[in-house]
Short mmCIF file of C-alpha atoms in Angstrom, two decimals:
data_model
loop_
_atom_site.label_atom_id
_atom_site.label_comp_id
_atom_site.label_asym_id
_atom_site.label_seq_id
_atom_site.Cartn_x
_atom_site.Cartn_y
_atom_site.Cartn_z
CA UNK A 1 -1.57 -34.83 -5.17
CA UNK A 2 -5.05 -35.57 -4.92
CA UNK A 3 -7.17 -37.08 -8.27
CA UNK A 4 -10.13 -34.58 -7.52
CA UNK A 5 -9.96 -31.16 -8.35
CA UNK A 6 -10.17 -28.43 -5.64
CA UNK A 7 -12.14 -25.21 -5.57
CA UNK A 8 -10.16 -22.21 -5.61
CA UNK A 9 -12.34 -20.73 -2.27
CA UNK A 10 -11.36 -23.92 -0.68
CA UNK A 11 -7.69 -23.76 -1.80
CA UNK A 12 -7.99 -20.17 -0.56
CA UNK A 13 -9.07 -20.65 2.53
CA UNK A 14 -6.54 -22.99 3.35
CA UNK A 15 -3.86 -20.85 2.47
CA UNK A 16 -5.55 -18.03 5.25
CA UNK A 17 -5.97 -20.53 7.58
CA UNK A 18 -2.33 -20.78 7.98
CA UNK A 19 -1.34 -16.95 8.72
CA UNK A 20 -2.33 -14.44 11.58
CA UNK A 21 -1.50 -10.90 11.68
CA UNK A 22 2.36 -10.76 13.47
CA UNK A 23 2.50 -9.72 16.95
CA UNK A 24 2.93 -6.00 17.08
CA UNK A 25 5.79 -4.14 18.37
CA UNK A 26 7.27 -0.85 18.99
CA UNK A 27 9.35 0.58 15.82
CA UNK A 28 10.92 3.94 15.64
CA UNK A 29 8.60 6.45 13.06
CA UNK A 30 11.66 6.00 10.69
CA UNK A 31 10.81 2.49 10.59
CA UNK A 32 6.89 2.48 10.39
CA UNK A 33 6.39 3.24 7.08
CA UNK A 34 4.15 0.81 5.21
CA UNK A 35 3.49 -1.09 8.88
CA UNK A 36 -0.05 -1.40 10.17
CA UNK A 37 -1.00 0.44 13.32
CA UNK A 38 -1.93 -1.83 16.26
CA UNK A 39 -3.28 1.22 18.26
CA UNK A 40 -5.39 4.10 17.96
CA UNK A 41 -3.08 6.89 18.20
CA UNK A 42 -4.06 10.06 20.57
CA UNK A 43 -2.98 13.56 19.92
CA UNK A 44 -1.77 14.59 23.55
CA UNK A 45 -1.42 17.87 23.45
CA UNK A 46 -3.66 20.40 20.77
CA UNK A 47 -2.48 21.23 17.30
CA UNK A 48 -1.27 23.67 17.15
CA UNK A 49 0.08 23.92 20.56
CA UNK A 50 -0.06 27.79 20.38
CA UNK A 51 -1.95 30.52 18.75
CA UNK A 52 0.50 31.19 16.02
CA UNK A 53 0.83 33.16 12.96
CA UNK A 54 -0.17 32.11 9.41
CA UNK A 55 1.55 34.84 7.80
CA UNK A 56 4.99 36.73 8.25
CA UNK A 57 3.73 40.59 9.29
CA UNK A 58 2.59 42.74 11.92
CA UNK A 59 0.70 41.74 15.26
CA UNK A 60 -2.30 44.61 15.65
CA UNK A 61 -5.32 45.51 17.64
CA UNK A 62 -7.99 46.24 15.09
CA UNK A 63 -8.78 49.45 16.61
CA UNK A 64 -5.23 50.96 15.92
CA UNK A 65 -5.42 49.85 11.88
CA UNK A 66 -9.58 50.56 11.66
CA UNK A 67 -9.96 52.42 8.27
CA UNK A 68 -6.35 51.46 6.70
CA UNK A 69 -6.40 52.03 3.09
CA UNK A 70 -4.04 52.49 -0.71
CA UNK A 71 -5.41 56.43 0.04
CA UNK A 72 -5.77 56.77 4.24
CA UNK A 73 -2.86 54.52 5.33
CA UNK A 74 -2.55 54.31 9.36
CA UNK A 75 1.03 54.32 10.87
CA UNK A 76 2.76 52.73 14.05
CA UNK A 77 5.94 52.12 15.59
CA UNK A 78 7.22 48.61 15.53
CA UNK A 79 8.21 48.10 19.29
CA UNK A 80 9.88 44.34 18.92
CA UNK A 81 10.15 41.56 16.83
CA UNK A 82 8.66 38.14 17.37
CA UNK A 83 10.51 35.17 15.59
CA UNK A 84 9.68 31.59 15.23
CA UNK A 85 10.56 29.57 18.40
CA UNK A 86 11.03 32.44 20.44
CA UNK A 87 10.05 31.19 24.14
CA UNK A 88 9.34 34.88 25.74
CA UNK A 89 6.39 36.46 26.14
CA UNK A 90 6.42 40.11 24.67
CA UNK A 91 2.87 41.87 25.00
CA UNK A 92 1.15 43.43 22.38
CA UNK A 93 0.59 47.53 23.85
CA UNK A 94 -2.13 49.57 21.81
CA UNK A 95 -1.13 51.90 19.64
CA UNK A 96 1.72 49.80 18.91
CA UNK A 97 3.20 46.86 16.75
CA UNK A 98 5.24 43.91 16.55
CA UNK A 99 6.42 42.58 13.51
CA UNK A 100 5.90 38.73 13.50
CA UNK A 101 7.02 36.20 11.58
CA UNK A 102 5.02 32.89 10.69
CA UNK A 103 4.98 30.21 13.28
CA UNK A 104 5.94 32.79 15.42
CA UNK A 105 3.93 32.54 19.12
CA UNK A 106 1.08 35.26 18.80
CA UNK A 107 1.66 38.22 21.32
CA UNK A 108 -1.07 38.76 24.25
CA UNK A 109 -3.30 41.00 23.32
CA UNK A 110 -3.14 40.50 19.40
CA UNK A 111 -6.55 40.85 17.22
CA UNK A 112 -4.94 40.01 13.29
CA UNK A 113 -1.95 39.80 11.76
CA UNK A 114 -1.73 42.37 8.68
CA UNK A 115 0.41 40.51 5.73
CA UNK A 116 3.88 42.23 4.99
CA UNK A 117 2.30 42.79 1.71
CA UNK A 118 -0.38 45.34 3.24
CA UNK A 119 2.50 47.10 4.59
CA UNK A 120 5.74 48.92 3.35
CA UNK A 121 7.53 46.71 5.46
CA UNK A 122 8.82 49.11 8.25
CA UNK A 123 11.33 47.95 10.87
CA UNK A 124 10.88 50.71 13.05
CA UNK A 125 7.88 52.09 11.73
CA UNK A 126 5.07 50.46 9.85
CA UNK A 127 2.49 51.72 7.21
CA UNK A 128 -0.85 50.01 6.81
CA UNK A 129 -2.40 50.01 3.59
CA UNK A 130 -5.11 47.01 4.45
CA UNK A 131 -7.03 46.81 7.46
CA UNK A 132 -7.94 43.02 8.94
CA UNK A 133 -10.76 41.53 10.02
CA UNK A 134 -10.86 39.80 13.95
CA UNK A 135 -8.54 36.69 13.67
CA UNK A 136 -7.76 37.06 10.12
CA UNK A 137 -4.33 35.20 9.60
CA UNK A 138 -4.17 33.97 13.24
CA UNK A 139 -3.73 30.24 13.92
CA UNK A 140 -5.73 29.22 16.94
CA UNK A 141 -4.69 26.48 19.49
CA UNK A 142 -6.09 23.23 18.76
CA UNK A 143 -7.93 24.08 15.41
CA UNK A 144 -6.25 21.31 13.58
CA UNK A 145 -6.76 19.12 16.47
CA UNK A 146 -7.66 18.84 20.38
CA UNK A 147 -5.61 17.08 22.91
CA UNK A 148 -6.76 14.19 23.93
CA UNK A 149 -8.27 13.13 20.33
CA UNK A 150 -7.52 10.06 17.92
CA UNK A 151 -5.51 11.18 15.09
CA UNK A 152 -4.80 7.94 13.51
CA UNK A 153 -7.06 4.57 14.09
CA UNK A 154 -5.98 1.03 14.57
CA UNK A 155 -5.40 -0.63 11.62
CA UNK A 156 -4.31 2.13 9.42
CA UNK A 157 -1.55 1.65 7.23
CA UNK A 158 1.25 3.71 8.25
CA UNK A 159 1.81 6.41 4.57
CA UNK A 160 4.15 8.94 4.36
CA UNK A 161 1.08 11.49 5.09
CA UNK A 162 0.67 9.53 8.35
CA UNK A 163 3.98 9.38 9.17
CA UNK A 164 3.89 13.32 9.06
CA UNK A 165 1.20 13.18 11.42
CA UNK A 166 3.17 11.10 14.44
CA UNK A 167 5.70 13.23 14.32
CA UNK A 168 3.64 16.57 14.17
CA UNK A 169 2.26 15.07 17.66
CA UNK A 170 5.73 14.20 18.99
CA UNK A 171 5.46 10.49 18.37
CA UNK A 172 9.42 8.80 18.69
CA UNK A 173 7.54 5.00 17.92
CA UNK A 174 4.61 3.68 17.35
CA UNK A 175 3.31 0.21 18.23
CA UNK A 176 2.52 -1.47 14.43
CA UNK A 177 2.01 -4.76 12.80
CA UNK A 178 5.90 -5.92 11.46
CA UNK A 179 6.00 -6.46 7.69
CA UNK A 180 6.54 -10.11 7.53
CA UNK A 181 9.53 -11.22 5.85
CA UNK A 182 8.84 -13.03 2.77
CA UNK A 183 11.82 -15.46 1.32
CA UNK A 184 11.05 -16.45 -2.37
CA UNK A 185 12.61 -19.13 -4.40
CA UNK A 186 12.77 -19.64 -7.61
CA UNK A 187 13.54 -23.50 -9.24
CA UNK A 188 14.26 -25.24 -11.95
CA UNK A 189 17.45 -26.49 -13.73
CA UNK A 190 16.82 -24.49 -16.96
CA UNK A 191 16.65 -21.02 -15.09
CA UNK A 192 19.58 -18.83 -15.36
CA UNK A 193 20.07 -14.93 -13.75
CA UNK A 194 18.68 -12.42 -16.04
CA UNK A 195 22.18 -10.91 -17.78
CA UNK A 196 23.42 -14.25 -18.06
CA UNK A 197 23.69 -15.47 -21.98
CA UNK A 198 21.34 -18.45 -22.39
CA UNK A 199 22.16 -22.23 -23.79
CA UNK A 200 20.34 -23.72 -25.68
CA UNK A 201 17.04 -24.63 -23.55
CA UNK A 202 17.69 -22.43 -20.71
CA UNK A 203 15.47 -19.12 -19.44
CA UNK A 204 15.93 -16.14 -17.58
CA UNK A 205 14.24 -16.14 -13.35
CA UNK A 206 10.75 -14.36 -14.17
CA UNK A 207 9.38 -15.41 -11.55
CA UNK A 208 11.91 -14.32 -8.78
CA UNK A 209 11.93 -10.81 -9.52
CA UNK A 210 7.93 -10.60 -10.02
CA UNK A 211 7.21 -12.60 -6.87
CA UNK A 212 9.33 -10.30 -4.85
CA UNK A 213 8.04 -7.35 -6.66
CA UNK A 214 4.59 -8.33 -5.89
CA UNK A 215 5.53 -9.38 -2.51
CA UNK A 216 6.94 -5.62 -1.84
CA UNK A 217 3.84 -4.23 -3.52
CA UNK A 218 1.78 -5.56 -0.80
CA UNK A 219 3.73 -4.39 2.00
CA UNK A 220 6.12 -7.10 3.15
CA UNK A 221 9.61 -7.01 3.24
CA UNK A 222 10.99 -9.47 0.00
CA UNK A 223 13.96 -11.53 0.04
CA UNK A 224 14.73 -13.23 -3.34
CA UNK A 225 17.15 -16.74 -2.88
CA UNK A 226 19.11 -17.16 -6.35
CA UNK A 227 18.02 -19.84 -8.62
CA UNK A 228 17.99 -23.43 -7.09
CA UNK A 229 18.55 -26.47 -9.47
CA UNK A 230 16.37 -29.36 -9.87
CA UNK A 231 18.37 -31.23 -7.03
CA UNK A 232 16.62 -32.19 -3.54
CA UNK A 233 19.43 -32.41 -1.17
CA UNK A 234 19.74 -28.63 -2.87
CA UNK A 235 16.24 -27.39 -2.42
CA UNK A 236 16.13 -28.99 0.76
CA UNK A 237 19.52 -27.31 2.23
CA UNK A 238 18.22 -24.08 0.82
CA UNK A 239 15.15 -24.20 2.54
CA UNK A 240 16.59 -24.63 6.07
CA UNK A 241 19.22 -22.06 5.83
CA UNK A 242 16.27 -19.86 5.25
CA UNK A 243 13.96 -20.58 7.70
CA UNK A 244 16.17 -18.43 9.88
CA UNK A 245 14.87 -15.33 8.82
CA UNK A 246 11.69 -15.92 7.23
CA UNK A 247 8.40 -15.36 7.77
CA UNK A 248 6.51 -16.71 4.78
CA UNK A 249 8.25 -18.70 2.22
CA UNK A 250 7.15 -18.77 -1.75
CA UNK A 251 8.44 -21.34 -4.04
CA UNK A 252 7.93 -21.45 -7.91
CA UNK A 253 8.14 -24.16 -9.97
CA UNK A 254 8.35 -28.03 -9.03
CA UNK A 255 4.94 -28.71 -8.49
CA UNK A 256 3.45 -30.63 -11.00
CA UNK A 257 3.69 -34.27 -11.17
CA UNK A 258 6.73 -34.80 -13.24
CA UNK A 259 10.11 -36.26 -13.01
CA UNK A 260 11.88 -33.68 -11.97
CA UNK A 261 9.05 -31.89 -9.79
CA UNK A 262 11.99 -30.95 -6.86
CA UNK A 263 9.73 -28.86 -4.92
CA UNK A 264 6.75 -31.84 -4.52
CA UNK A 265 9.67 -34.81 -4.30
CA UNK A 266 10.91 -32.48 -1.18
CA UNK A 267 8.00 -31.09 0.90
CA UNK A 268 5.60 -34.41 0.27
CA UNK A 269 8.89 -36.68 2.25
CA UNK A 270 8.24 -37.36 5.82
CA UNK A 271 9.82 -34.60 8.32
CA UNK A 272 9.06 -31.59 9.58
CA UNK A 273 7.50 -30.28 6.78
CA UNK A 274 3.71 -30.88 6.40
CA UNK A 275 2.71 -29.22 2.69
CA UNK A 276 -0.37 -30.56 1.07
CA UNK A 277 -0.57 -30.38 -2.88
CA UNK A 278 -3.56 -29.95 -4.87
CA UNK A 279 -5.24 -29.41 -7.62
CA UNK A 280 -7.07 -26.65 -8.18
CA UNK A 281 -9.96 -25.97 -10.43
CA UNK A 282 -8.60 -23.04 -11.87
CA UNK A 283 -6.78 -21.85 -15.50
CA UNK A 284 -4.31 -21.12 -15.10
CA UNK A 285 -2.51 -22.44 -12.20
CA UNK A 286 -3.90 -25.48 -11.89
CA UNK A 287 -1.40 -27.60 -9.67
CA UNK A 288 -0.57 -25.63 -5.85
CA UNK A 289 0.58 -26.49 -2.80
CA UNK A 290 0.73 -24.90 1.18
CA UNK A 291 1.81 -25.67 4.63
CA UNK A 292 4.13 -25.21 6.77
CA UNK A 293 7.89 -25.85 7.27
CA UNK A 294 10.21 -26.83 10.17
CA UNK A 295 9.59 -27.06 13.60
CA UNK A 296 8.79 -23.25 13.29
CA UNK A 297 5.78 -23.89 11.12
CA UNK A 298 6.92 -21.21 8.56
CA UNK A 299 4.09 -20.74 6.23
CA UNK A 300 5.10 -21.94 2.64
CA UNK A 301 3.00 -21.21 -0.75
CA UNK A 302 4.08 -23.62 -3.52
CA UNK A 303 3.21 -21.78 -6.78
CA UNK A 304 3.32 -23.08 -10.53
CA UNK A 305 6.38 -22.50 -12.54
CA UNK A 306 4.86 -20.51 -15.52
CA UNK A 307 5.03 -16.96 -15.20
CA UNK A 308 1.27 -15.96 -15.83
CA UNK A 309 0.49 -19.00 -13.35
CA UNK A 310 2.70 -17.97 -10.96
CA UNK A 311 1.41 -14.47 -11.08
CA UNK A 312 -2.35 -15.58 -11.22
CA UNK A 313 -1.47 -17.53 -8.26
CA UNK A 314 -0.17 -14.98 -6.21
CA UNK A 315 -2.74 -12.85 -6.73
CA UNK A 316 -5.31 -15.05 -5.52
CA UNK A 317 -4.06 -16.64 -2.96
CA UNK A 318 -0.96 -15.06 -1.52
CA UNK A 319 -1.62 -11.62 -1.35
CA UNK A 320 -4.52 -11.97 1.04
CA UNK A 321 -2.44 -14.60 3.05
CA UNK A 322 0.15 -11.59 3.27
CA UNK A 323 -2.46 -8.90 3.64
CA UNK A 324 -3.96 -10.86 6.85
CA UNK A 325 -0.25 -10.92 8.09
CA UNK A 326 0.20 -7.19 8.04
CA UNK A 327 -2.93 -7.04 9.93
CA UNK A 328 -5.35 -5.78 6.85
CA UNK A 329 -8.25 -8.23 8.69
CA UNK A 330 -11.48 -6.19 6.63
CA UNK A 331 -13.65 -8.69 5.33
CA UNK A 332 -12.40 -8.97 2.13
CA UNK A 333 -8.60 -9.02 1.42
CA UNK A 334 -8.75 -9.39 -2.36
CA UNK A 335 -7.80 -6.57 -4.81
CA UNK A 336 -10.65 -4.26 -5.71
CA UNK A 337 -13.40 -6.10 -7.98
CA UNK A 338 -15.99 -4.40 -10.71
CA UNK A 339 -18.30 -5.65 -12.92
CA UNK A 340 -17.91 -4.52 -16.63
CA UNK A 341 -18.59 -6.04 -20.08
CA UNK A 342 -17.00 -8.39 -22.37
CA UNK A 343 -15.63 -6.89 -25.39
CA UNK A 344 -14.47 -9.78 -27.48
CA UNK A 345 -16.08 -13.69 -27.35
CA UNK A 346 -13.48 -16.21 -25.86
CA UNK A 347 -13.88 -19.74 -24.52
CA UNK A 348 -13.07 -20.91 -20.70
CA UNK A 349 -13.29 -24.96 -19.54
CA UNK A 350 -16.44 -25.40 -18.08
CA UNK A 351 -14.95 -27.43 -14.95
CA UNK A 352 -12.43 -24.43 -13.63
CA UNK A 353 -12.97 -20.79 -12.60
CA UNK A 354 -11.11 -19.04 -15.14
CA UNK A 355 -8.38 -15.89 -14.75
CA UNK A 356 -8.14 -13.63 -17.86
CA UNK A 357 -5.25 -10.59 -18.30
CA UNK A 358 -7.58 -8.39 -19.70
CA UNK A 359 -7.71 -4.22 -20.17
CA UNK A 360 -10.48 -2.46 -19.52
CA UNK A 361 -11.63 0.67 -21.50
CA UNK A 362 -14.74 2.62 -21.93
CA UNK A 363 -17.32 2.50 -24.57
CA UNK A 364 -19.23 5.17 -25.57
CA UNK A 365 -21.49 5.35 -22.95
CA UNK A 366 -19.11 5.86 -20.21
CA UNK A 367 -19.39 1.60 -19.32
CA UNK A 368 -16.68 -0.36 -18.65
CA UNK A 369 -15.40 -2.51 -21.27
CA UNK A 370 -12.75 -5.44 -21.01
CA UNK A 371 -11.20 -7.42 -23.55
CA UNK A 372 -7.93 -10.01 -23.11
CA UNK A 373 -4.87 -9.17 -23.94
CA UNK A 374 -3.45 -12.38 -24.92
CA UNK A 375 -4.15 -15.99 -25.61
CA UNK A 376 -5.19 -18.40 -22.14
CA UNK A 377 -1.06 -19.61 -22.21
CA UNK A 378 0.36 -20.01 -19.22
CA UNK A 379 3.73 -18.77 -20.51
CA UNK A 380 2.80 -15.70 -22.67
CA UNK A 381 4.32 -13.78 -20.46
CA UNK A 382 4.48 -10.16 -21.69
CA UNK A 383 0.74 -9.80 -21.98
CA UNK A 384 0.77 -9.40 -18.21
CA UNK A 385 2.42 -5.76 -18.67
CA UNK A 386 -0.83 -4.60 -20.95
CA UNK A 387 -3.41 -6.29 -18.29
CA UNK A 388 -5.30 -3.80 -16.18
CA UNK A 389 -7.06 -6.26 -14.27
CA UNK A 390 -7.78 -10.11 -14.60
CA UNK A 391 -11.58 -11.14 -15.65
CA UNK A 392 -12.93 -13.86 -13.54
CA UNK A 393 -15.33 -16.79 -15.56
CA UNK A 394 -16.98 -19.22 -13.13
CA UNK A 395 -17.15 -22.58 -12.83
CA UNK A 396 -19.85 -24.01 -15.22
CA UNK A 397 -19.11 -21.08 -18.01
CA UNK A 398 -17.86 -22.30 -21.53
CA UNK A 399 -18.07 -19.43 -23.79
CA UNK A 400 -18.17 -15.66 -22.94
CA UNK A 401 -20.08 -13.57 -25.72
CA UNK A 402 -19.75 -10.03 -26.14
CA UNK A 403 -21.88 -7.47 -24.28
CA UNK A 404 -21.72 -10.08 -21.17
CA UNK A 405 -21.32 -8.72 -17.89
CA UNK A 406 -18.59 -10.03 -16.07
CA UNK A 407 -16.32 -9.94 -12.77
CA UNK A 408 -12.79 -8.11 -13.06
CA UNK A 409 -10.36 -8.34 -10.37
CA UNK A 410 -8.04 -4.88 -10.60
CA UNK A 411 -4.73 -4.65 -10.68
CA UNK A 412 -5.06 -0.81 -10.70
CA UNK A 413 -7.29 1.89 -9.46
CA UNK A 414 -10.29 3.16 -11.45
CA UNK A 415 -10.81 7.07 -11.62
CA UNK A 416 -12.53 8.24 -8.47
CA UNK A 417 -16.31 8.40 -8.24
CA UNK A 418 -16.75 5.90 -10.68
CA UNK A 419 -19.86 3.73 -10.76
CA UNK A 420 -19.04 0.60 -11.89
CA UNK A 421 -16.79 -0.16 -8.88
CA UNK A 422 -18.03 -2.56 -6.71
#
């Protein structure tokens, strides 16, 4: 581990450096969800495909219902029927009707389509109480789209909205970004399951289950390894079973530079693993590692073992790693920032850029307002379920006063329209 500290841009940078978007492929639509398109997808054939109706009711020419009202209804004999997904063509005669149910192909010759509710509902015979305008309640081909046009762009990730969409078009597959696979493992001697009853010195795996949380929340695919012990020949056995079928490997824990620092003692020995360790000018999180294992060169992020650090962590440096995997490649990968003010004074060392769990609110002129939640410990874990969004204090700031304007990354969406996002 270096004596100097490193910047967290520089830190952050490296970790990018080592990920590229995965090499697309074709997955069936059941599959897609959550992926990133790697084509622009073309509509290739209109939507819809047919003039259809909007409306369950009667097919009519305007002239034979011109006038229809509560006190002059206009009759006329139902000659057919006209269900959805019927392939025949039956043509509209005047003087005539066809009753018509929505969906249902419109008949040549067809004007409107008068609502069942305008009507008494006649099999055989209809009465018109409500005269349509030309087109009224008529779906034209192509007015939702033409053939021939991009429906969904490049890049896009793949919601269930868009899902809808490929299959409205008869898409089977589409060619996407993968969701990497992301093993994470937890360390540490002293970490038991959560349900287990804990000794005396022992704590439950935090980290696991938020790191693969998190990990999901982006978009990849999490795989959480049960707790490994402070043992190398351990760690290290656990590490190449899963190389197998990872993509991405996170570690917590064992990273520091003490005794039992597994993690460090394992990926710093010479082999095929080339990790560098650092530390970063940053609170909290301070000690971090990345690099690559195996002959496969599986990316590996080396987080701290306290669970604010580790969270802190991820957010700043693996979720954009993860989000350039998926194929997100817009210019900035981060979570959304805003600039608000301080509520509350609180001190930050001078030498590190500085992540507060924070909430924002509004004061009473409709500003943004954030305040911490919790003390700067790197263990206080339970603050992180009241943060909102984590303030960021750069280097070469000691004391944050009230009233001063500061950066806030979010961990959730602001209400729309507002004007204090970024």
């Amino acid at each position: 581990m270096s004596e100097t500290l490193t910047t967290v841009a520089a830190h952050r940078q490296s970790c990018l450096d080592l990920v590229r978007p995965l090499p697309p492929l074709d997955l069936a639509l059941r599959d897609a969800l959550g992926c990133v398109l790697a084509e622009d997808v073309v509509s290739p054939r209109p939507l819809p495909a047919f003039d259809n109706s909007a409306m369950d009711g009667y097919a009519v020419r305007l002239r034979d219902v011109e006038g229809a009202s509560e006190d002059h209804p206009v009759g006329l004999p139902v000659v057919g029927d006209v269900a959805a997904g019927r392939a025949d063509t039956l043509r509209l005669v005047g003087g005539t009707t066809v009753r018509i149910m929505t969906g249902a192909p419109i008949p040549p010759g067809t004007e409107a389509v008068v609502p069942v509710e305008w009507t008494d509902r006649g099999v055989t015979h209809v009465t018109v109480r409500k005269a349509p305008s030309e087109g009224q309640h008529v779906r034209r081909a192509g007015e939702d789209v033409e053939g021939g046009t991009v429906v969904l762009e490049a890049g896009t990730r793949l919601e269930p909205r868009h899902v809808g969409v490929l299959a409205a078009i008869g898409r089977a597959r589409v060619r996407v970004r993968p969701r990497p696979r992301v093993v994470v493992v937890s360390t540490g001697t002293e970490v038991v399951e959560p349900g287990a009853a804990l000794a005396r010195g022992q704590l439950h795996d935090a980290n696991g289950y938020l790191l693969t949380a998190a990990v999901e929340d982006v978009g990849a695919l999490g795989y959480r390894v049960g707790v490994v012990a402070d043992d190398a020949r351990e760690l290290a056995a656990v590490l190449d079973d899963q190389l197998v079928r990872a993509d991405v490997v996170i570690t917590s824990g064992g990273v520091s530079e003490g005794a039992y620092d597994t993690v460090k003692e394992v990926l710093s020995a010479p082999g095929q693993h080339s990790v560098t360790f650092d530390r970063v000018a940053m609170q909290p999180g301070m000690p971090q590692g990345c690099g690559t294992l195996g002959e496969q060169g599986v990316p590996v992020f080396t987080l701290p073992g306290n669970p604010v650090s580790t969270f802190v962590s991820f957010e700043v440096f693996v979720r954009p790693a993860l989000r350039r995997m998926l194929g997100d490649e817009g210019p900035d990968p981060d979570r959304p920032r805003v600039r608000a003010l301080a509520g509350a004074r609180w001190t930050s060392p001078p030498g590190k850029e500085q992540y507060v769990r924070a909430a924002w609110t509004r004061d009473g002129e409709g500003r943004l307002v954030v305040e911490p939640v919790s003390g700067h410990g790197s263990h206080l874990v339970t603050a992180l379920a009241r943060a909102t969004c984590l303030v960021v204090v750069p280097v070469g700031v000691s004391v944050v006063e009230p009233g001063d304007e500061v950066e806030c990354l979010l961990l959730g969406p602001l209400p729309v329209g507002d004007q204090w996002t970024a």
